[in-house]
XYZ file of C-alpha atoms in Angstrom:
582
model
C 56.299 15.802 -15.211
C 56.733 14.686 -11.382
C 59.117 14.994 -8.889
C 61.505 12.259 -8.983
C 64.048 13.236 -5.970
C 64.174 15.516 -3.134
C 67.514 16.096 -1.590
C 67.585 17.976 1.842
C 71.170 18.831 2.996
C 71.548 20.860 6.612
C 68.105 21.017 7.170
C 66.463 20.117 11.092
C 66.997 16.315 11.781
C 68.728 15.517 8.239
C 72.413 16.413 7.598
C 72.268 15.109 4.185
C 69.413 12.353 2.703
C 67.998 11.895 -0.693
C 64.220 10.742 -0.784
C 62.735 8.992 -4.721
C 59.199 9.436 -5.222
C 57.205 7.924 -8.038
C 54.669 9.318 -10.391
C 51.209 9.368 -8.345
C 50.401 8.705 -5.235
C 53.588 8.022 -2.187
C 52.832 7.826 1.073
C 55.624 8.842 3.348
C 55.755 7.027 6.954
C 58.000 6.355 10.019
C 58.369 6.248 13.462
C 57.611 9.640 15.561
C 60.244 11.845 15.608
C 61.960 10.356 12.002
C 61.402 13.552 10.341
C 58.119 13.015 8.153
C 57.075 16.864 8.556
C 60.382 18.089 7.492
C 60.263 16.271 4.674
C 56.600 18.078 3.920
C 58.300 20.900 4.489
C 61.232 20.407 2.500
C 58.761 20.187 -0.411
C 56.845 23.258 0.452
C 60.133 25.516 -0.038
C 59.951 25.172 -3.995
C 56.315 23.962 -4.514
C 54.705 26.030 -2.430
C 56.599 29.050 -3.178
C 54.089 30.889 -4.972
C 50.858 29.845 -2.844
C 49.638 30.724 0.237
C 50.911 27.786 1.909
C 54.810 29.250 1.173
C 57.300 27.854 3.986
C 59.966 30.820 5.543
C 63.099 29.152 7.388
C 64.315 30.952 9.855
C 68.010 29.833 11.619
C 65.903 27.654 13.974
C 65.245 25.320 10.888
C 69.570 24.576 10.341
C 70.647 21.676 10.966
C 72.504 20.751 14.560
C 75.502 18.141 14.709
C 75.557 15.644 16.981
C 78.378 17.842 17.920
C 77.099 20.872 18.396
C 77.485 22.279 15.200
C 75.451 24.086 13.666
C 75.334 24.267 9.659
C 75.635 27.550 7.946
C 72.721 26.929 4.856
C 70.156 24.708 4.125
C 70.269 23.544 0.323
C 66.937 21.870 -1.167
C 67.658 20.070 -4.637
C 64.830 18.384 -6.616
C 64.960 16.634 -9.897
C 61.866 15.978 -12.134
C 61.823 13.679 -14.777
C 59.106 12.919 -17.061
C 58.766 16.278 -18.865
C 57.395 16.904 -22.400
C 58.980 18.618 -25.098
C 57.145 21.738 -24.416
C 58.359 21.485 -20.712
C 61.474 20.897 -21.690
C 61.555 24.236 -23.596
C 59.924 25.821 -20.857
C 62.846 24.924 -18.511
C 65.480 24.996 -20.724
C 68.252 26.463 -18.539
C 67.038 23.555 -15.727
C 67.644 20.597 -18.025
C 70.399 18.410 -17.596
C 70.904 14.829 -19.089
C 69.808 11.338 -18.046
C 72.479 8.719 -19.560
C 72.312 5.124 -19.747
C 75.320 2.592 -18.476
C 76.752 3.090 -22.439
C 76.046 7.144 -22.104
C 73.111 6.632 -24.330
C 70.342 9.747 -23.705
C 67.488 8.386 -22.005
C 65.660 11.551 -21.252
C 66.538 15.314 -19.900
C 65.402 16.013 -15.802
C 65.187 19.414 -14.996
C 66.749 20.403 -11.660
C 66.076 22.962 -9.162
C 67.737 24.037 -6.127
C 66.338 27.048 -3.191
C 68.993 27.643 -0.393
C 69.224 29.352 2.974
C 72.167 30.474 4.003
C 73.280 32.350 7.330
C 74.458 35.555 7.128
C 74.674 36.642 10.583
C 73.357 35.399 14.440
C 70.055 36.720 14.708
C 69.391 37.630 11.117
C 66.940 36.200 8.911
C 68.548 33.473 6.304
C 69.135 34.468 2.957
C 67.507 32.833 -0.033
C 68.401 31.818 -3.378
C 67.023 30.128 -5.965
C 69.032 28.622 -9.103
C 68.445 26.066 -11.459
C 70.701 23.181 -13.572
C 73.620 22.438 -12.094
C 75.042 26.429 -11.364
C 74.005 28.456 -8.838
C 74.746 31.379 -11.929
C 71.090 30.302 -13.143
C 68.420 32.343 -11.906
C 65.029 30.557 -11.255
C 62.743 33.361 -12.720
C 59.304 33.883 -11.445
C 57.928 32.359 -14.831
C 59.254 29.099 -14.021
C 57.735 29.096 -10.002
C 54.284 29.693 -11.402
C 54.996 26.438 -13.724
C 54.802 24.583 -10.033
C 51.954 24.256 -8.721
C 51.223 22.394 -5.420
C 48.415 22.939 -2.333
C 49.463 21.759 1.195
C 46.924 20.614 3.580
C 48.098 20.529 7.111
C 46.966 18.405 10.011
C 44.123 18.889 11.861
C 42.876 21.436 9.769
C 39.340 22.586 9.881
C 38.419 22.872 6.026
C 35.144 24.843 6.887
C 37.053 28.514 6.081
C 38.019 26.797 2.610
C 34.743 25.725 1.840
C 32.994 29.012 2.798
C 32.770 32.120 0.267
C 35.707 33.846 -0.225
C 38.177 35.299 -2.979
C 40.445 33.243 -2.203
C 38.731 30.005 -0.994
C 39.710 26.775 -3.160
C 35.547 27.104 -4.449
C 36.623 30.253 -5.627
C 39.355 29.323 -7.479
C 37.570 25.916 -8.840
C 34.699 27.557 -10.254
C 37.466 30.003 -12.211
C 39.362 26.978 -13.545
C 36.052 25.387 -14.549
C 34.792 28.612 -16.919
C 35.848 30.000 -19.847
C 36.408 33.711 -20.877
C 33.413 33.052 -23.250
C 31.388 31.592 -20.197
C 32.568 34.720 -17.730
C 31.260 37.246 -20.168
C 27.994 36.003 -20.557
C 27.884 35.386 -16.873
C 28.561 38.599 -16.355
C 26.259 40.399 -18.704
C 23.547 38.257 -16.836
C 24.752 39.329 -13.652
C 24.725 42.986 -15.059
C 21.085 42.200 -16.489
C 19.824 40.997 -13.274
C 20.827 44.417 -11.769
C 19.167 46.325 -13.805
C 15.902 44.479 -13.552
C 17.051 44.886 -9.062
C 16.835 48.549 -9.617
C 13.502 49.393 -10.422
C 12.249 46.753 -7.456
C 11.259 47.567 -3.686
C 13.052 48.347 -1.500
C 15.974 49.805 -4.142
C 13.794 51.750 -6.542
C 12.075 53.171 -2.731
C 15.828 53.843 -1.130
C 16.589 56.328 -4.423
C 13.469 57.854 -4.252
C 13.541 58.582 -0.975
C 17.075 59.528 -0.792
C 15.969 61.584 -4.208
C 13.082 63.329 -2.202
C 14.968 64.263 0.762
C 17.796 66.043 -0.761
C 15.444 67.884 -3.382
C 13.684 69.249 -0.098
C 16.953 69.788 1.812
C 18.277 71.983 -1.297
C 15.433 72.717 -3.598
C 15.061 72.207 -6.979
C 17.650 74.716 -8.002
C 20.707 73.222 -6.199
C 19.702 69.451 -6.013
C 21.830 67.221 -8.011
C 20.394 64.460 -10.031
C 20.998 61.183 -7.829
C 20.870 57.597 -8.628
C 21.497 54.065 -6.634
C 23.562 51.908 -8.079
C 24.769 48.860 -7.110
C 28.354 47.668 -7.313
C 30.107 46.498 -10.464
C 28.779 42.577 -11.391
C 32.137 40.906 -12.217
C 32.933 37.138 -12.162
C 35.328 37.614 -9.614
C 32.998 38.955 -7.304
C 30.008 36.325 -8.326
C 32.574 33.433 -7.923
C 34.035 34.820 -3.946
C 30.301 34.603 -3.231
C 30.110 30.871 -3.988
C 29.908 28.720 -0.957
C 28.816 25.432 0.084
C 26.231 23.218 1.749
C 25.482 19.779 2.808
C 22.163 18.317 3.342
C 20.708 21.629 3.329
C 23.615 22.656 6.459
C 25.924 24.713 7.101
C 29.135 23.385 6.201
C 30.145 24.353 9.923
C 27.468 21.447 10.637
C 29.094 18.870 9.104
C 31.929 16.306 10.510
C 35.212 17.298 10.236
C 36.191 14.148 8.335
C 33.694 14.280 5.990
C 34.332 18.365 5.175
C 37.923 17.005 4.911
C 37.510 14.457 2.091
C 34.834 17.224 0.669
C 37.733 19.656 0.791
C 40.398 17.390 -0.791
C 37.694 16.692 -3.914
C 37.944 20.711 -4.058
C 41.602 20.831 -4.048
C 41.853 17.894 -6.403
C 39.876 18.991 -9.104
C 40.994 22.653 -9.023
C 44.481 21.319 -9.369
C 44.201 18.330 -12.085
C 41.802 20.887 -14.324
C 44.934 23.328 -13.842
C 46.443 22.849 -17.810
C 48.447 26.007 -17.663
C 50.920 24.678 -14.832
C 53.383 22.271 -15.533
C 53.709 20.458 -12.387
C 51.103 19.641 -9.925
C 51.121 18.439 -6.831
C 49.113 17.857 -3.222
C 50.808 17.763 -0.061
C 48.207 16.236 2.633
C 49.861 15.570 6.495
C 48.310 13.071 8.142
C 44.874 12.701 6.699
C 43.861 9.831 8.898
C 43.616 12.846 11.886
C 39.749 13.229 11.163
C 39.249 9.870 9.374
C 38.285 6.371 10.754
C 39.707 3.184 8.852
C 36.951 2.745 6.113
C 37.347 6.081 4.812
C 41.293 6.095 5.169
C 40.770 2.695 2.951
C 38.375 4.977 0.770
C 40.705 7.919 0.929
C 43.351 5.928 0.028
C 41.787 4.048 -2.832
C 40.812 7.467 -4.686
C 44.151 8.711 -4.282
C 45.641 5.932 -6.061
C 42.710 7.007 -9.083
C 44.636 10.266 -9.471
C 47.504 8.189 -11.114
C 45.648 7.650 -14.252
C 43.452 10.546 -14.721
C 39.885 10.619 -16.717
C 40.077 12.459 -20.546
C 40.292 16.422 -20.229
C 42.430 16.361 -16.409
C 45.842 16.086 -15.814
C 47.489 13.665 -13.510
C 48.555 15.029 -10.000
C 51.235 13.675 -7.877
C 50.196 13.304 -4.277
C 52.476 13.285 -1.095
C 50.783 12.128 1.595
C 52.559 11.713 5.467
C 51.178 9.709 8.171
C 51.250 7.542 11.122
C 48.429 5.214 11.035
C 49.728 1.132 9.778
C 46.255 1.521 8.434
C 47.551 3.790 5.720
C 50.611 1.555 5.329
C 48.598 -1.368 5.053
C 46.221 -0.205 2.574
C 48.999 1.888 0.185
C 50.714 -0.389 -2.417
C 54.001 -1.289 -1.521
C 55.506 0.739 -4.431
C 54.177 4.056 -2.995
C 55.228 3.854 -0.081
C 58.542 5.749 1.219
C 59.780 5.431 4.986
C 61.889 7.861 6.721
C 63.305 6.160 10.175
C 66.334 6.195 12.245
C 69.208 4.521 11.275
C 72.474 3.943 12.769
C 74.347 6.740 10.804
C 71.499 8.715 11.442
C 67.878 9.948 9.456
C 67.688 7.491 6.575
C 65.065 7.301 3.982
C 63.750 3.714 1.997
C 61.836 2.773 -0.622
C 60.071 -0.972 -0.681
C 59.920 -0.984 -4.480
C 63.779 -0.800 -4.735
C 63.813 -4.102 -3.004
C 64.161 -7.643 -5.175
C 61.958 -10.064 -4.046
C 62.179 -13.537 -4.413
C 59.478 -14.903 -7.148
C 55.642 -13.893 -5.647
C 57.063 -12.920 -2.402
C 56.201 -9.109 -3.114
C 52.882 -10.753 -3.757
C 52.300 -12.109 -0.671
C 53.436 -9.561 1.241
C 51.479 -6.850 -0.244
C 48.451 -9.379 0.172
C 49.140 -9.996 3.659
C 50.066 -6.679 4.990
C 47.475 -6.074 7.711
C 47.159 -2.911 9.971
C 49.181 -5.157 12.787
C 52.171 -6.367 10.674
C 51.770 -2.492 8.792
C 53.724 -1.501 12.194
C 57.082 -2.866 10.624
C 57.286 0.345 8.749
C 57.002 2.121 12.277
C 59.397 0.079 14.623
C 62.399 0.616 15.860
C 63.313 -2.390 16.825
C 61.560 -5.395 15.716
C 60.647 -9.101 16.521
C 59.337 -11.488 13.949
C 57.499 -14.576 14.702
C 55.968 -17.828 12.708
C 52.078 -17.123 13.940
C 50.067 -15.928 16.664
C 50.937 -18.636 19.248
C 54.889 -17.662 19.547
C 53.302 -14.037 19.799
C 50.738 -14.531 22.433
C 54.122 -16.644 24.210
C 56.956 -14.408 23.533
C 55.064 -11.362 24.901
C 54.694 -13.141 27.762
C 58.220 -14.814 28.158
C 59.629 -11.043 28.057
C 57.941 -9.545 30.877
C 58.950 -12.663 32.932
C 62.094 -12.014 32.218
C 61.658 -8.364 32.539
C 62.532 -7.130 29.594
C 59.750 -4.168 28.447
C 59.721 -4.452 25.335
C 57.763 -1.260 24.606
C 60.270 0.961 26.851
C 62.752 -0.341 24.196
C 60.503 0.537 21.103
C 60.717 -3.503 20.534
C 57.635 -4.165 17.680
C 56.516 -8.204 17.901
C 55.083 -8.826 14.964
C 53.294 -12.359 13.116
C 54.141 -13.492 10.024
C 51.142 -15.764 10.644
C 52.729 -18.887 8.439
C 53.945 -16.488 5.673
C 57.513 -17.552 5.039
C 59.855 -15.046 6.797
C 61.644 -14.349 3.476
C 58.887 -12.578 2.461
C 59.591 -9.886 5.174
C 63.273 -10.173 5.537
C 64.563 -8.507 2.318
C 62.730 -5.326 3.913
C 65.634 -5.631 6.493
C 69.394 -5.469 6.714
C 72.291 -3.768 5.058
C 70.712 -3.036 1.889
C 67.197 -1.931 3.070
C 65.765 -0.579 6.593
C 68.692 -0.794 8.841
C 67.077 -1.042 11.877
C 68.003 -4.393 14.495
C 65.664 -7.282 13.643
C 65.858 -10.725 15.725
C 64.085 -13.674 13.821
C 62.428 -16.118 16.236
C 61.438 -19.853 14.330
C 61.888 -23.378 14.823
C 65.289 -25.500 13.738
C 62.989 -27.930 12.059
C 64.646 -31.279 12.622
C 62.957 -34.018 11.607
C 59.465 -35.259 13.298
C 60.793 -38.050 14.834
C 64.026 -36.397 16.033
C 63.900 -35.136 19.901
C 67.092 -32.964 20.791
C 68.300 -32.023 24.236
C 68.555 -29.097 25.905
C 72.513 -29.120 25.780
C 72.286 -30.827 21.431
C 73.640 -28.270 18.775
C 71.047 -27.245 16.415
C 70.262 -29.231 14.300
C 68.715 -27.275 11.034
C 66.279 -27.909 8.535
C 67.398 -26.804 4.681
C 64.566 -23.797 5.346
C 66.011 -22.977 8.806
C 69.894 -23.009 7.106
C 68.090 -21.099 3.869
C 66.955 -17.987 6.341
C 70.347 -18.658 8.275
C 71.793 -17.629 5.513
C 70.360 -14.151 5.270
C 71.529 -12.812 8.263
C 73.653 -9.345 8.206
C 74.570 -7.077 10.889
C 70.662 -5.974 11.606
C 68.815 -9.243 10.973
C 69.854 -12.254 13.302
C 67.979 -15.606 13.413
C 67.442 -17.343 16.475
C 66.270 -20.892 16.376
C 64.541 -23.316 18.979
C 65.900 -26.716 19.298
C 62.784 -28.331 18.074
C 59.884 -25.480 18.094
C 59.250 -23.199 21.006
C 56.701 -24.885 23.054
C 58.891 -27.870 22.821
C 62.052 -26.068 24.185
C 59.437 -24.574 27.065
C 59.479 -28.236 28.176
C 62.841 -28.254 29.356
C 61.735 -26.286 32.186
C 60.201 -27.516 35.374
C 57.851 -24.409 36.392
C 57.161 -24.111 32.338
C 55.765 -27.592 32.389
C 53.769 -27.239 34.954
C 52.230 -24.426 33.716
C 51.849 -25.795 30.212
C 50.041 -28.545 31.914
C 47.579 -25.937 33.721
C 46.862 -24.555 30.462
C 46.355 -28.230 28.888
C 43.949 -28.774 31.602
C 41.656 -25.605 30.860
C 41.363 -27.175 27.381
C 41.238 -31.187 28.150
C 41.539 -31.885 31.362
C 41.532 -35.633 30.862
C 44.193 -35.252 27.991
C 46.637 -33.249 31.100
C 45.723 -36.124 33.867
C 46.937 -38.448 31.600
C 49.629 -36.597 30.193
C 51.229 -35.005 33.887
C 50.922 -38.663 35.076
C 53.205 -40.290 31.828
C 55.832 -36.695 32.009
C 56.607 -37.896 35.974
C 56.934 -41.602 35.389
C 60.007 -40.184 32.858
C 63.272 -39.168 34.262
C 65.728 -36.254 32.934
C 64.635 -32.736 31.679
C 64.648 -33.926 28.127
C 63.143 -36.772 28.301
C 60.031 -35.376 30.094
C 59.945 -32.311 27.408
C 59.648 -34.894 24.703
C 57.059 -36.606 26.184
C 55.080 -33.623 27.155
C 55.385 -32.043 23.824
C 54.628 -36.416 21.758
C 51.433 -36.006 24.255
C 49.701 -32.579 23.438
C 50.949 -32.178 19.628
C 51.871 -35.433 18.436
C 48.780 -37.224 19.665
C 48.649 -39.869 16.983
C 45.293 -40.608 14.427
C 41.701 -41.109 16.039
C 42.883 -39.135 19.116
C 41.789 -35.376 20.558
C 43.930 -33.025 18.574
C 45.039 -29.772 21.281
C 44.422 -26.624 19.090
C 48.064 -24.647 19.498
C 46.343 -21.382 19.290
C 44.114 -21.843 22.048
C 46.808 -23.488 23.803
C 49.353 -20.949 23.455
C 46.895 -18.331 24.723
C 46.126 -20.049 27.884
C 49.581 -20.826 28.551
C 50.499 -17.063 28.064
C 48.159 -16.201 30.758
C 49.662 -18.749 32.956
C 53.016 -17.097 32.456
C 52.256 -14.047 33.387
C 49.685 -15.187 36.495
C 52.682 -16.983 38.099
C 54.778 -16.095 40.539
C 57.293 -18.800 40.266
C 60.573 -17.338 38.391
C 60.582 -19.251 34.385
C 63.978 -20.381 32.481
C 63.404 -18.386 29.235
C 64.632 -20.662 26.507
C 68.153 -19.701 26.009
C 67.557 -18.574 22.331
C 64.466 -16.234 22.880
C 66.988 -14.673 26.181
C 69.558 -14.017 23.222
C 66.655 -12.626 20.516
C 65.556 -10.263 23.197
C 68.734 -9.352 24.159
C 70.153 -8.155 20.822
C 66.997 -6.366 20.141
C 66.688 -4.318 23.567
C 70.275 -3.655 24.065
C 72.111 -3.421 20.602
C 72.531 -0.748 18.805
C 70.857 1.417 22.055
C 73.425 4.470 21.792
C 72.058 4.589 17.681
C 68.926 4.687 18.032
């Protein structure tokens, strides 16, 4: 049984929004501000109801208009699919049907709903709970103690949960992990071991000379027969006493990240030794608070584990919320769920709903560093063929003043992964969020357009032309971008500097051959046929290395540069459209 969809209506940032997690392990991310922790919330009204980590709205928590309005209840409904036939009978009154296209039964979900409703300014909101599809069904108290689900804040200190305690998770691990038949004969051991404690120093000395002094105080006649005892030896007692160590420390000693992957292998194994509940679930915000990148990557990895759990546990399904593109990186594609800022407001998105060209998924998932990670944090966003247009483009913006972090504008490298790897990520049907495409027309090697020549576009270039939507525009250099940089006086000069850092008999050569030419485009042709089509048995000019040096340039100058007239429109949609959205 897991949680299949959340839907939050009138709550904080979301009017209405429906959010589909799988079975296992989903990692929920987003921009700051998009609403992550209310989703965490969200799920604590219902899962957490019965722990101690039980969320109480108060009118604070209703959702605002962009209006000014103010709604009157905030309604939580979650659907579970996956249940057995004894959880079925369990939540009978819950169940509705799951039909295919024909109206075939595929399977029942059970449904729950928890509302908070307004009664008056000032008052606290009024809950209900109901399950199915009326409000007329009561969710008993039975059925709450079916759900079972810990929530670990962020930043927490895990020490106090790893200390003694009734109700530390140790505690309650070492009672899931014993039997009656074990607690009885732990306790007649315990009750044993008293009885041997009695007739030892310094007990056995305390009674006798409690014994002594009140036979003197009273004499014999009036004394009462006294004995020490010590309190009753139950389990319960024995198992609030259990703490832990490490290395021989105090678990105060330790490193907070360390106590906080110690604390989660608490929590985890309390909860997926738990046979009695039929649904249960972690909540963990922003793990990677305590955690450097190895052990998010080995965080990470043993969360996924918990999808298929070892013989004798049962599986757990784990929501996890956080901001590092580490964690993105590292999750699978399929578990991941972003929550970001569209133009109709909050909206939520799920990369396994998306169809992917054959092995494109593939490659994605393979290639999804920390730094390209960030798409599923942007606002805006900028994709370019490698490194060199990234190191370039950076550049080109500030010279044209555009900041492209004031504008929450994310430049990211495909680094020679096709773009339609990324693209189906974007657009109407996916992440709605503006995304300019910055690549090369592609005409052939021995064609040479001018600065004033329509595009002329290879079958790729007309291929990703074709994708464009509202959100995703593709922009396209003439020839490639360092060739269009040619059309520019102060940008060949500068692209000469940086030639010369490299080979600085190559730019001699070269500036001497671009002045004996006349005409803008002839002297960009010439510059680009002499640093990148140099011909066999000749210096090749690493673009890389180039591209870096002439970035530097660019921003070293003072001289004013002619942006390309297709990177001034890419930069342009993304830091000015759709500005009053987002």
């Amino acid at each position: 049984m897991y949680l299949y969809e959340l839907r939050i209506q009138g709550f904080r940032r979301f009017a209405d929004i429906q959010f589909r997690f799988k079975n296992g392990l989903n990692v929920i991310v987003g921009p700051n501000n998009a609403g992550k922790t209310a989703v965490v919330d969200a799920l604590r009204v219902l899962l957490s109801a019965s722990d101690e980590g039980n969320l109480r709205l108060t009118e604070l928590d209703l959702h605002v208009a962009v209006d000014g309005a103010q709604s009157p209840e905030a309604t939580f409904t979650f659907t579970f699919r996956g249940l057995s036939e004894d959880e079925e009978a369990d939540f009978m009154t819950a169940l509705r049907p799951r039909n295919d296209a024909e109206g075939k039964l595929i399977e029942y979900e059970a449904c729950f709903a928890v509302q908070y409703t307004r009664t008056e300014p000032g008052n606290r909101l009024k809950l209900k709970r109901w399950v199915g599809e009326h409000p007329e069904n009561v969710m008993s108290a039975d059925m709450l103690e079916e759900l079972r689900a810990i929530y670990l804040q962020p930043l927490r200190d895990p020490a106090l949960g790893l200390k003694p305690g009734r109700m530390s998770q140790l505690s309650k691990l070492v009672h899931r992990l014993s039997t009656p038949e074990q607690r009885d004969a732990l306790k007649k051991k315990l009750g044993e071991f008293d009885v041997a404690l009695m007739v030892e120093p310094p007990v056995s000395s305390t009674n006798n000379a409690i014994t002594e002094r009140h036979t003197s105080m009273l004499g014999a006649e009036l004394a009462q027969l006294l004995k020490l005892e010590l309190t009753p030896s139950d389990f319960a007692r024995f198992a609030s006493r259990v703490g832990l160590s490490v290395a021989a420390m105090e678990v105060e000693q330790n490193g907070l990240g360390f106590n906080n992957l110690i604390y989660m292998a608490v929590v985890l194994s309390e909860l997926a030794l738990n046979t009695t509940a039929a649904y249960r679930g972690l909540i963990v915000e922003e793990p990677e608070a305590h955690l450097h990148p190895q052990l998010q990557a080995v965080l990470l990895h043993y969360l996924r584990a918990v999808e298929m759990p070892v013989e004798g546990q049962r599986p757990v399904q784990v929501f996890v919320t956080s901001h590092s593109p580490n964690f993105a990186a590292l999750a699978d594609l399929d578990s991941i769920c972003c929550v970001y800022q569209a133009p109709g407001g909050p909206a939520a998105f799920n990369p396994r709903d998306v169809v992917f060209k054959d092995k494109k998924k593939e490659k994605l998932q393979r290639y999804l560093n920390v730094t390209r990670a960030e798409l599923f944090f942007a606002r805006r966003l900028v994709l370019v063929e490698g490194t060199a247009e990234l190191f370039v483009v950076e550049a080109l913006a500030k010279k044209a003043n555009v900041d492209l972090r004031k504008h929450s504008v994310s430049v990211i490298s495909t680094d020679g992964l096709n773009f339609d790897a990324f693209m189906p990520l974007f657009g109407k049907g996916a992440m709605q969020i503006p995304v300019a495409v910055i690549t090369d027309a592609d005409p052939p090697a021995t064609t040479f357009p001018g600065k004033d020549a329509a595009l002329e576009l290879s079958p790729n270039a007309k291929l990703l032309q074709a994708e464009e939507d509202e959100f995703v525009k593709c922009f396209f250099a003439k020839k490639t971008l360092e060739y269009d940089l040619g059309f520019d006086p102060v940008c060949r000069t500068l692209m000469l500097t940086a030639l010369e850092e490299m080979h600085s008999e190559i730019a001699k050569d070269l500036k001497a051959e671009v002045d004996k030419v006349d005409g803008d485009d002839a002297k960009a042709t010439c510059l680009f046929k002499g640093t990148f089509q140099r011909g066999e048995g000749k210096t090749k000019v690493q673009k890389g290395r180039f591209s870096q040096l002439l970035a530097y340039e660019l921003l070293e100058s003072k001289e004013a540069v002619a942006v390309p007239s297709y990177l001034a429109d890419a930069l342009k949609f993304r830091s000015e459209e759709h500005t009053s959205e987002l």
